[in-house]
Structures are given as structure tokens and as C-alpha cells.
């Protein structure tokens, strides 16, 4: 149901927009990193995340000079790959967590046909699927991240955090090409059973976008 509610909201915004409105697509590469506290008072553990392709539908709306808002409906692959080296082997635990992410970003730019943009705002997301890809060790010291994706795990379904980005764009008539880097910090702990005291994650994205202007900004009378 969340995806239908988001689609409806997206349509309503488009209908009511009175400024310069553009829509398009964005795609590129995303890499995540997880940090967790196994128990209260212990040292945090950093775990490499999984890399993958990300893509999004983009809505951009400007109604003030050099300032506006951008909303994305984004597929974001996340997850972690934790290793344990023994005397004879290198053991791996790997979990995939894929989300539908919705960043709502304030967007500011300088320039005309060539622009430098910065963006900042919150994001929310919904878990599409979780999969325990590989599980080769347990009961390690410090305790490893638990499994996610089975019915017994009761994996949390939502995510929330902050996203920031910077990039350059070039206007060609009503079309815009943009290159951008984004960094996001997510406060979500997908573990709902207190198996881990706290988990958070960061994501770095490098993307290209194509936007097409569907509505010009109304000129003052």
C-alpha cells in the first residue's frame, strides 16, 4: 500500500505545482556501510556494506529564485558483508536489504544554463525484501550482526534519516543533464528483537540524471 499512497501524492503535487516543474530519471552506483553496537557500553563495529545499482523517478519543482524542492522515488540496494578470519578459513555472513527510498530535498543552485546545486533534507523508506544470502559463522567475539529476512527475524519495514547531495547540471532547452554525489545517514535499526543494541548505516551514491521540463514558471503580471 505505501507505493500507491506515494504515487497518489506524487500526482497531486504535479497537478498543483505552479512553478517550474520537471520530471525525469536518475541512476548510478550506491555503496553502504553499517555501524553497530553489539551491547550497551561496547565499542562500535564497522561492517562493509554491499554495492549495487540504484535508480529513481525524479520530481523537481522551483518556485523561488534559485531554490526549490526535489522528491525521488528510489530503489536503493543495501546490506552488509561481515567476515571472520580463522586459522584455516575466511568465513562470511552476508545479508541483502533492498528499500524503496523517498528523499524530500531542499534544492539550491547557482548559475544559469550551467549550474552548481546543493541539496539537503530527510528521507523515509520501506523495505522491499531482505535476504540472508550467506551465513558461515556465529557466536563470534564481538557478536556478529544477526540474520535478517526470515519470518523469525521480524525485520523492521521502515527506514528514516537525512540525505545531502552536491552536483552540477547543464540545461539544453527544456532538458537537463545532471551529475551528482549524495551521502545519507540512516538511523534505522532493522532488528526488532533487541539482538543488537543499536545499528545505523551510511550510503554514498554517484548518479546521473535526465530531467524534462513539463511546466514553466508563471511570470508575474
PDB file of C-alpha atoms in Angstrom:
ATOM      1  CA  UNK A   1       0.000   0.000   0.000  1.00  0.00           C
ATOM      2  CA  UNK A   2       2.769   2.583   0.667  1.00  0.00           C
ATOM      3  CA  UNK A   3       3.768   2.674  -3.010  1.00  0.00           C
ATOM      4  CA  UNK A   4       0.200   3.522  -4.089  1.00  0.00           C
ATOM      5  CA  UNK A   5      -0.022   6.306  -1.494  1.00  0.00           C
ATOM      6  CA  UNK A   6       3.276   7.736  -2.722  1.00  0.00           C
ATOM      7  CA  UNK A   7       2.139   7.583  -6.337  1.00  0.00           C
ATOM      8  CA  UNK A   8      -1.023   9.494  -5.429  1.00  0.00           C
ATOM      9  CA  UNK A   9       0.946  12.135  -3.547  1.00  0.00           C
ATOM     10  CA  UNK A  10       3.315  12.456  -6.499  1.00  0.00           C
ATOM     11  CA  UNK A  11       0.370  13.061  -8.853  1.00  0.00           C
ATOM     12  CA  UNK A  12      -1.259  15.650  -6.586  1.00  0.00           C
ATOM     13  CA  UNK A  13       1.943  17.640  -6.328  1.00  0.00           C
ATOM     14  CA  UNK A  14       2.295  17.665 -10.094  1.00  0.00           C
ATOM     15  CA  UNK A  15      -1.259  18.871 -10.608  1.00  0.00           C
ATOM     16  CA  UNK A  16      -0.988  21.732  -8.110  1.00  0.00           C
ATOM     17  CA  UNK A  17       2.514  22.904  -8.977  1.00  0.00           C
ATOM     18  CA  UNK A  18       2.593  26.496 -10.240  1.00  0.00           C
ATOM     19  CA  UNK A  19       6.355  26.925 -10.583  1.00  0.00           C
ATOM     20  CA  UNK A  20       8.881  25.402 -12.926  1.00  0.00           C
ATOM     21  CA  UNK A  21       8.298  21.658 -12.862  1.00  0.00           C
ATOM     22  CA  UNK A  22      10.487  18.902 -14.277  1.00  0.00           C
ATOM     23  CA  UNK A  23      10.347  15.122 -14.108  1.00  0.00           C
ATOM     24  CA  UNK A  24      12.902  12.519 -15.055  1.00  0.00           C
ATOM     25  CA  UNK A  25      15.034   9.569 -14.082  1.00  0.00           C
ATOM     26  CA  UNK A  26      18.240   9.169 -12.059  1.00  0.00           C
ATOM     27  CA  UNK A  27      20.557   6.189 -11.908  1.00  0.00           C
ATOM     28  CA  UNK A  28      24.015   5.165 -10.823  1.00  0.00           C
ATOM     29  CA  UNK A  29      26.062   3.415  -8.142  1.00  0.00           C
ATOM     30  CA  UNK A  30      25.399   3.123  -4.393  1.00  0.00           C
ATOM     31  CA  UNK A  31      27.612   1.778  -1.605  1.00  0.00           C
ATOM     32  CA  UNK A  32      26.578   1.346   2.029  1.00  0.00           C
ATOM     33  CA  UNK A  33      28.419   0.889   5.331  1.00  0.00           C
ATOM     34  CA  UNK A  34      26.947  -0.369   8.613  1.00  0.00           C
ATOM     35  CA  UNK A  35      27.961   0.504  12.163  1.00  0.00           C
ATOM     36  CA  UNK A  36      26.580  -1.323  15.204  1.00  0.00           C
ATOM     37  CA  UNK A  37      26.909  -1.640  18.963  1.00  0.00           C
ATOM     38  CA  UNK A  38      26.563  -5.308  19.951  1.00  0.00           C
ATOM     39  CA  UNK A  39      25.668  -4.454  23.584  1.00  0.00           C
ATOM     40  CA  UNK A  40      25.479  -1.243  25.674  1.00  0.00           C
ATOM     41  CA  UNK A  41      28.891   0.105  26.606  1.00  0.00           C
ATOM     42  CA  UNK A  42      30.802  -1.838  23.942  1.00  0.00           C
ATOM     43  CA  UNK A  43      32.878  -0.393  21.144  1.00  0.00           C
ATOM     44  CA  UNK A  44      31.156   0.173  17.829  1.00  0.00           C
ATOM     45  CA  UNK A  45      31.883  -2.216  14.958  1.00  0.00           C
ATOM     46  CA  UNK A  46      32.040  -1.080  11.319  1.00  0.00           C
ATOM     47  CA  UNK A  47      30.953  -3.551   8.643  1.00  0.00           C
ATOM     48  CA  UNK A  48      31.357  -3.078   4.871  1.00  0.00           C
ATOM     49  CA  UNK A  49      28.089  -2.807   3.025  1.00  0.00           C
ATOM     50  CA  UNK A  50      27.003  -4.125  -0.343  1.00  0.00           C
ATOM     51  CA  UNK A  51      27.421  -2.179  -3.577  1.00  0.00           C
ATOM     52  CA  UNK A  52      24.822  -2.046  -6.312  1.00  0.00           C
ATOM     53  CA  UNK A  53      22.913  -0.098  -8.935  1.00  0.00           C
ATOM     54  CA  UNK A  54      20.336   2.443  -7.795  1.00  0.00           C
ATOM     55  CA  UNK A  55      17.695   4.213  -9.871  1.00  0.00           C
ATOM     56  CA  UNK A  56      14.878   6.673  -9.207  1.00  0.00           C
ATOM     57  CA  UNK A  57      11.980   8.627 -10.625  1.00  0.00           C
ATOM     58  CA  UNK A  58      12.634  12.335 -10.016  1.00  0.00           C
ATOM     59  CA  UNK A  59      10.289  15.273  -9.478  1.00  0.00           C
ATOM     60  CA  UNK A  60      11.860  18.764  -9.344  1.00  0.00           C
ATOM     61  CA  UNK A  61       9.939  21.931  -8.561  1.00  0.00           C
ATOM     62  CA  UNK A  62      11.266  25.509  -8.428  1.00  0.00           C
ATOM     63  CA  UNK A  63       9.020  28.404  -7.388  1.00  0.00           C
ATOM     64  CA  UNK A  64      11.614  30.751  -5.877  1.00  0.00           C
ATOM     65  CA  UNK A  65      14.782  32.278  -7.265  1.00  0.00           C
ATOM     66  CA  UNK A  66      17.497  29.607  -7.232  1.00  0.00           C
ATOM     67  CA  UNK A  67      15.608  27.448  -4.723  1.00  0.00           C
ATOM     68  CA  UNK A  68      13.106  24.621  -4.892  1.00  0.00           C
ATOM     69  CA  UNK A  69      12.337  21.085  -3.850  1.00  0.00           C
ATOM     70  CA  UNK A  70      13.170  17.650  -5.231  1.00  0.00           C
ATOM     71  CA  UNK A  71      11.378  14.382  -4.484  1.00  0.00           C
ATOM     72  CA  UNK A  72      12.671  10.963  -5.551  1.00  0.00           C
ATOM     73  CA  UNK A  73      11.029   7.568  -5.658  1.00  0.00           C
ATOM     74  CA  UNK A  74      14.184   5.475  -5.445  1.00  0.00           C
ATOM     75  CA  UNK A  75      15.183   1.823  -5.454  1.00  0.00           C
ATOM     76  CA  UNK A  76      18.172   1.500  -3.113  1.00  0.00           C
ATOM     77  CA  UNK A  77      20.128  -1.734  -2.599  1.00  0.00           C
ATOM     78  CA  UNK A  78      21.721  -2.039   0.857  1.00  0.00           C
ATOM     79  CA  UNK A  79      23.035  -4.780   3.104  1.00  0.00           C
ATOM     80  CA  UNK A  80      26.276  -5.927   4.710  1.00  0.00           C
ATOM     81  CA  UNK A  81      29.064  -8.460   4.307  1.00  0.00           C
ATOM     82  CA  UNK A  82      30.783  -9.415   7.565  1.00  0.00           C
ATOM     83  CA  UNK A  83      33.864 -11.649   7.653  1.00  0.00           C
ATOM     84  CA  UNK A  84      35.685 -13.700  10.291  1.00  0.00           C
ATOM     85  CA  UNK A  85      39.218 -14.950   9.715  1.00  0.00           C
ATOM     86  CA  UNK A  86      40.151 -18.258  11.334  1.00  0.00           C
ATOM     87  CA  UNK A  87      43.385 -20.238  11.253  1.00  0.00           C
ATOM     88  CA  UNK A  88      42.238 -22.080   8.146  1.00  0.00           C
ATOM     89  CA  UNK A  89      39.398 -20.105   6.504  1.00  0.00           C
ATOM     90  CA  UNK A  90      37.840 -16.720   5.846  1.00  0.00           C
ATOM     91  CA  UNK A  91      34.167 -17.055   6.818  1.00  0.00           C
ATOM     92  CA  UNK A  92      31.441 -14.744   5.545  1.00  0.00           C
ATOM     93  CA  UNK A  93      27.991 -13.610   6.649  1.00  0.00           C
ATOM     94  CA  UNK A  94      26.113 -11.644   4.002  1.00  0.00           C
ATOM     95  CA  UNK A  95      22.639 -10.077   4.140  1.00  0.00           C
ATOM     96  CA  UNK A  96      20.823  -8.118   1.429  1.00  0.00           C
ATOM     97  CA  UNK A  97      18.325  -5.370   2.349  1.00  0.00           C
ATOM     98  CA  UNK A  98      16.596  -3.562  -0.523  1.00  0.00           C
ATOM     99  CA  UNK A  99      14.495  -0.440   0.030  1.00  0.00           C
ATOM    100  CA  UNK A 100      12.100   1.904  -1.720  1.00  0.00           C
ATOM    101  CA  UNK A 101      13.501   5.237  -0.528  1.00  0.00           C
ATOM    102  CA  UNK A 102      11.820   8.645  -0.735  1.00  0.00           C
ATOM    103  CA  UNK A 103      14.182  11.614  -0.195  1.00  0.00           C
ATOM    104  CA  UNK A 104      12.464  15.019   0.062  1.00  0.00           C
ATOM    105  CA  UNK A 105      15.222  17.555  -0.522  1.00  0.00           C
ATOM    106  CA  UNK A 106      15.518  21.324  -0.484  1.00  0.00           C
ATOM    107  CA  UNK A 107      17.467  22.240  -3.621  1.00  0.00           C
ATOM    108  CA  UNK A 108      19.593  25.359  -4.157  1.00  0.00           C
ATOM    109  CA  UNK A 109      21.622  26.303  -7.227  1.00  0.00           C
ATOM    110  CA  UNK A 110      23.829  28.994  -8.695  1.00  0.00           C
ATOM    111  CA  UNK A 111      24.322  29.612 -12.390  1.00  0.00           C
ATOM    112  CA  UNK A 112      22.022  29.647 -15.406  1.00  0.00           C
ATOM    113  CA  UNK A 113      22.493  27.090 -18.176  1.00  0.00           C
ATOM    114  CA  UNK A 114      25.349  25.549 -16.204  1.00  0.00           C
ATOM    115  CA  UNK A 115      24.510  25.121 -12.525  1.00  0.00           C
ATOM    116  CA  UNK A 116      26.069  24.015  -9.280  1.00  0.00           C
ATOM    117  CA  UNK A 117      23.467  22.522  -6.928  1.00  0.00           C
ATOM    118  CA  UNK A 118      23.361  21.502  -3.282  1.00  0.00           C
ATOM    119  CA  UNK A 119      20.529  19.508  -1.725  1.00  0.00           C
ATOM    120  CA  UNK A 120      19.559  18.590   1.821  1.00  0.00           C
ATOM    121  CA  UNK A 121      16.568  17.004   3.511  1.00  0.00           C
ATOM    122  CA  UNK A 122      15.034  13.981   5.224  1.00  0.00           C
ATOM    123  CA  UNK A 123      14.252  10.618   3.720  1.00  0.00           C
ATOM    124  CA  UNK A 124      11.929   7.756   4.554  1.00  0.00           C
ATOM    125  CA  UNK A 125      11.855   4.298   3.082  1.00  0.00           C
ATOM    126  CA  UNK A 126      10.101   0.947   3.000  1.00  0.00           C
ATOM    127  CA  UNK A 127      11.779  -2.465   2.936  1.00  0.00           C
ATOM    128  CA  UNK A 128      11.114  -4.280  -0.344  1.00  0.00           C
ATOM    129  CA  UNK A 129      12.876  -7.503   0.559  1.00  0.00           C
ATOM    130  CA  UNK A 130      15.511  -8.884   2.944  1.00  0.00           C
ATOM    131  CA  UNK A 131      17.586 -11.983   2.235  1.00  0.00           C
ATOM    132  CA  UNK A 132      20.121 -13.851   4.343  1.00  0.00           C
ATOM    133  CA  UNK A 133      22.495 -14.659   1.472  1.00  0.00           C
ATOM    134  CA  UNK A 134      25.305 -16.434   3.324  1.00  0.00           C
ATOM    135  CA  UNK A 135      25.718 -17.474   6.977  1.00  0.00           C
ATOM    136  CA  UNK A 136      29.021 -19.194   7.740  1.00  0.00           C
ATOM    137  CA  UNK A 137      29.751 -18.245  11.360  1.00  0.00           C
ATOM    138  CA  UNK A 138      28.048 -17.343  14.649  1.00  0.00           C
ATOM    139  CA  UNK A 139      28.846 -16.721  18.320  1.00  0.00           C
ATOM    140  CA  UNK A 140      31.865 -14.613  17.389  1.00  0.00           C
ATOM    141  CA  UNK A 141      33.603 -12.012  19.576  1.00  0.00           C
ATOM    142  CA  UNK A 142      32.422  -9.279  19.330  1.00  0.00           C
ATOM    143  CA  UNK A 143      28.956 -10.675  18.463  1.00  0.00           C
ATOM    144  CA  UNK A 144      28.227 -10.628  14.737  1.00  0.00           C
ATOM    145  CA  UNK A 145      25.238  -8.971  13.118  1.00  0.00           C
ATOM    146  CA  UNK A 146      22.182 -11.247  13.228  1.00  0.00           C
ATOM    147  CA  UNK A 147      20.237 -12.704  10.322  1.00  0.00           C
ATOM    148  CA  UNK A 148      17.521 -10.713   8.562  1.00  0.00           C
ATOM    149  CA  UNK A 149      14.927 -11.834   6.061  1.00  0.00           C
ATOM    150  CA  UNK A 150      13.246 -14.824   7.704  1.00  0.00           C
ATOM    151  CA  UNK A 151       9.849 -14.744   9.397  1.00  0.00           C
ATOM    152  CA  UNK A 152      11.538 -15.356  12.753  1.00  0.00           C
ATOM    153  CA  UNK A 153      13.719 -12.251  12.325  1.00  0.00           C
ATOM    154  CA  UNK A 154      10.725  -9.851  12.212  1.00  0.00           C
ATOM    155  CA  UNK A 155      12.862  -7.383  10.246  1.00  0.00           C
ATOM    156  CA  UNK A 156      11.788  -3.732  10.575  1.00  0.00           C
ATOM    157  CA  UNK A 157       9.978  -2.481   7.478  1.00  0.00           C
ATOM    158  CA  UNK A 158      10.757   1.269   7.549  1.00  0.00           C
ATOM    159  CA  UNK A 159      13.851   3.472   7.322  1.00  0.00           C
ATOM    160  CA  UNK A 160      14.407   7.159   8.054  1.00  0.00           C
ATOM    161  CA  UNK A 161      17.348   9.535   8.036  1.00  0.00           C
ATOM    162  CA  UNK A 162      18.993  12.531   6.361  1.00  0.00           C
ATOM    163  CA  UNK A 163      20.332  12.937   2.833  1.00  0.00           C
ATOM    164  CA  UNK A 164      22.682  15.572   1.383  1.00  0.00           C
ATOM    165  CA  UNK A 165      23.976  15.987  -2.132  1.00  0.00           C
ATOM    166  CA  UNK A 166      26.011  18.207  -4.434  1.00  0.00           C
ATOM    167  CA  UNK A 167      26.457  18.221  -8.180  1.00  0.00           C
ATOM    168  CA  UNK A 168      26.494  20.030 -11.486  1.00  0.00           C
ATOM    169  CA  UNK A 169      23.830  20.266 -14.152  1.00  0.00           C
ATOM    170  CA  UNK A 170      23.531  21.577 -17.707  1.00  0.00           C
ATOM    171  CA  UNK A 171      20.365  22.874 -19.362  1.00  0.00           C
ATOM    172  CA  UNK A 172      19.593  22.107 -23.013  1.00  0.00           C
ATOM    173  CA  UNK A 173      16.318  23.872 -23.784  1.00  0.00           C
ATOM    174  CA  UNK A 174      13.741  22.072 -21.670  1.00  0.00           C
ATOM    175  CA  UNK A 175      16.085  19.182 -20.875  1.00  0.00           C
ATOM    176  CA  UNK A 176      18.580  18.963 -18.019  1.00  0.00           C
ATOM    177  CA  UNK A 177      21.521  16.600 -17.558  1.00  0.00           C
ATOM    178  CA  UNK A 178      22.952  16.348 -14.049  1.00  0.00           C
ATOM    179  CA  UNK A 179      25.792  14.536 -12.268  1.00  0.00           C
ATOM    180  CA  UNK A 180      25.608  14.277  -8.511  1.00  0.00           C
ATOM    181  CA  UNK A 181      27.133  12.732  -5.398  1.00  0.00           C
ATOM    182  CA  UNK A 182      24.917  12.032  -2.373  1.00  0.00           C
ATOM    183  CA  UNK A 183      25.613  10.997   1.192  1.00  0.00           C
ATOM    184  CA  UNK A 184      22.902   9.753   3.527  1.00  0.00           C
ATOM    185  CA  UNK A 185      22.855   8.767   7.182  1.00  0.00           C
ATOM    186  CA  UNK A 186      20.137   6.359   8.244  1.00  0.00           C
ATOM    187  CA  UNK A 187      19.024   5.975  11.857  1.00  0.00           C
ATOM    188  CA  UNK A 188      17.119   2.754  11.237  1.00  0.00           C
ATOM    189  CA  UNK A 189      17.755  -0.345  13.311  1.00  0.00           C
ATOM    190  CA  UNK A 190      16.208  -3.209  11.297  1.00  0.00           C
ATOM    191  CA  UNK A 191      16.497  -5.535  14.309  1.00  0.00           C
ATOM    192  CA  UNK A 192      13.182  -5.543  16.200  1.00  0.00           C
ATOM    193  CA  UNK A 193      14.178  -8.219  18.724  1.00  0.00           C
ATOM    194  CA  UNK A 194      16.960  -6.430  20.660  1.00  0.00           C
ATOM    195  CA  UNK A 195      19.572  -8.892  19.388  1.00  0.00           C
ATOM    196  CA  UNK A 196      21.798  -5.853  18.694  1.00  0.00           C
ATOM    197  CA  UNK A 197      21.785  -2.744  20.889  1.00  0.00           C
ATOM    198  CA  UNK A 198      21.975  -0.259  18.007  1.00  0.00           C
ATOM    199  CA  UNK A 199      22.554  -0.181  14.239  1.00  0.00           C
ATOM    200  CA  UNK A 200      22.913   2.695  11.782  1.00  0.00           C
ATOM    201  CA  UNK A 201      24.159   2.931   8.235  1.00  0.00           C
ATOM    202  CA  UNK A 202      25.570   5.381   5.710  1.00  0.00           C
ATOM    203  CA  UNK A 203      25.218   5.344   1.932  1.00  0.00           C
ATOM    204  CA  UNK A 204      27.285   7.032  -0.767  1.00  0.00           C
ATOM    205  CA  UNK A 205      25.778   7.476  -4.239  1.00  0.00           C
ATOM    206  CA  UNK A 206      27.189   8.637  -7.573  1.00  0.00           C
ATOM    207  CA  UNK A 207      24.464   9.189 -10.154  1.00  0.00           C
ATOM    208  CA  UNK A 208      23.485  10.764 -13.457  1.00  0.00           C
ATOM    209  CA  UNK A 209      20.028  12.211 -14.113  1.00  0.00           C
ATOM    210  CA  UNK A 210      17.952  13.333 -17.068  1.00  0.00           C
ATOM    211  CA  UNK A 211      15.051  15.736 -16.446  1.00  0.00           C
ATOM    212  CA  UNK A 212      12.484  17.207 -18.809  1.00  0.00           C
ATOM    213  CA  UNK A 213      10.577  20.403 -18.036  1.00  0.00           C
ATOM    214  CA  UNK A 214       6.831  19.841 -18.210  1.00  0.00           C
ATOM    215  CA  UNK A 215       5.711  23.189 -16.811  1.00  0.00           C
ATOM    216  CA  UNK A 216       7.296  26.626 -16.940  1.00  0.00           C
ATOM    217  CA  UNK A 217       7.298  29.008 -14.017  1.00  0.00           C
ATOM    218  CA  UNK A 218       4.474  31.519 -14.228  1.00  0.00           C
ATOM    219  CA  UNK A 219       5.714  35.026 -14.884  1.00  0.00           C
ATOM    220  CA  UNK A 220       4.407  37.799 -12.601  1.00  0.00           C
ATOM    221  CA  UNK A 221       1.754  40.034 -14.137  1.00  0.00           C
TER     222      UNK A 221
END
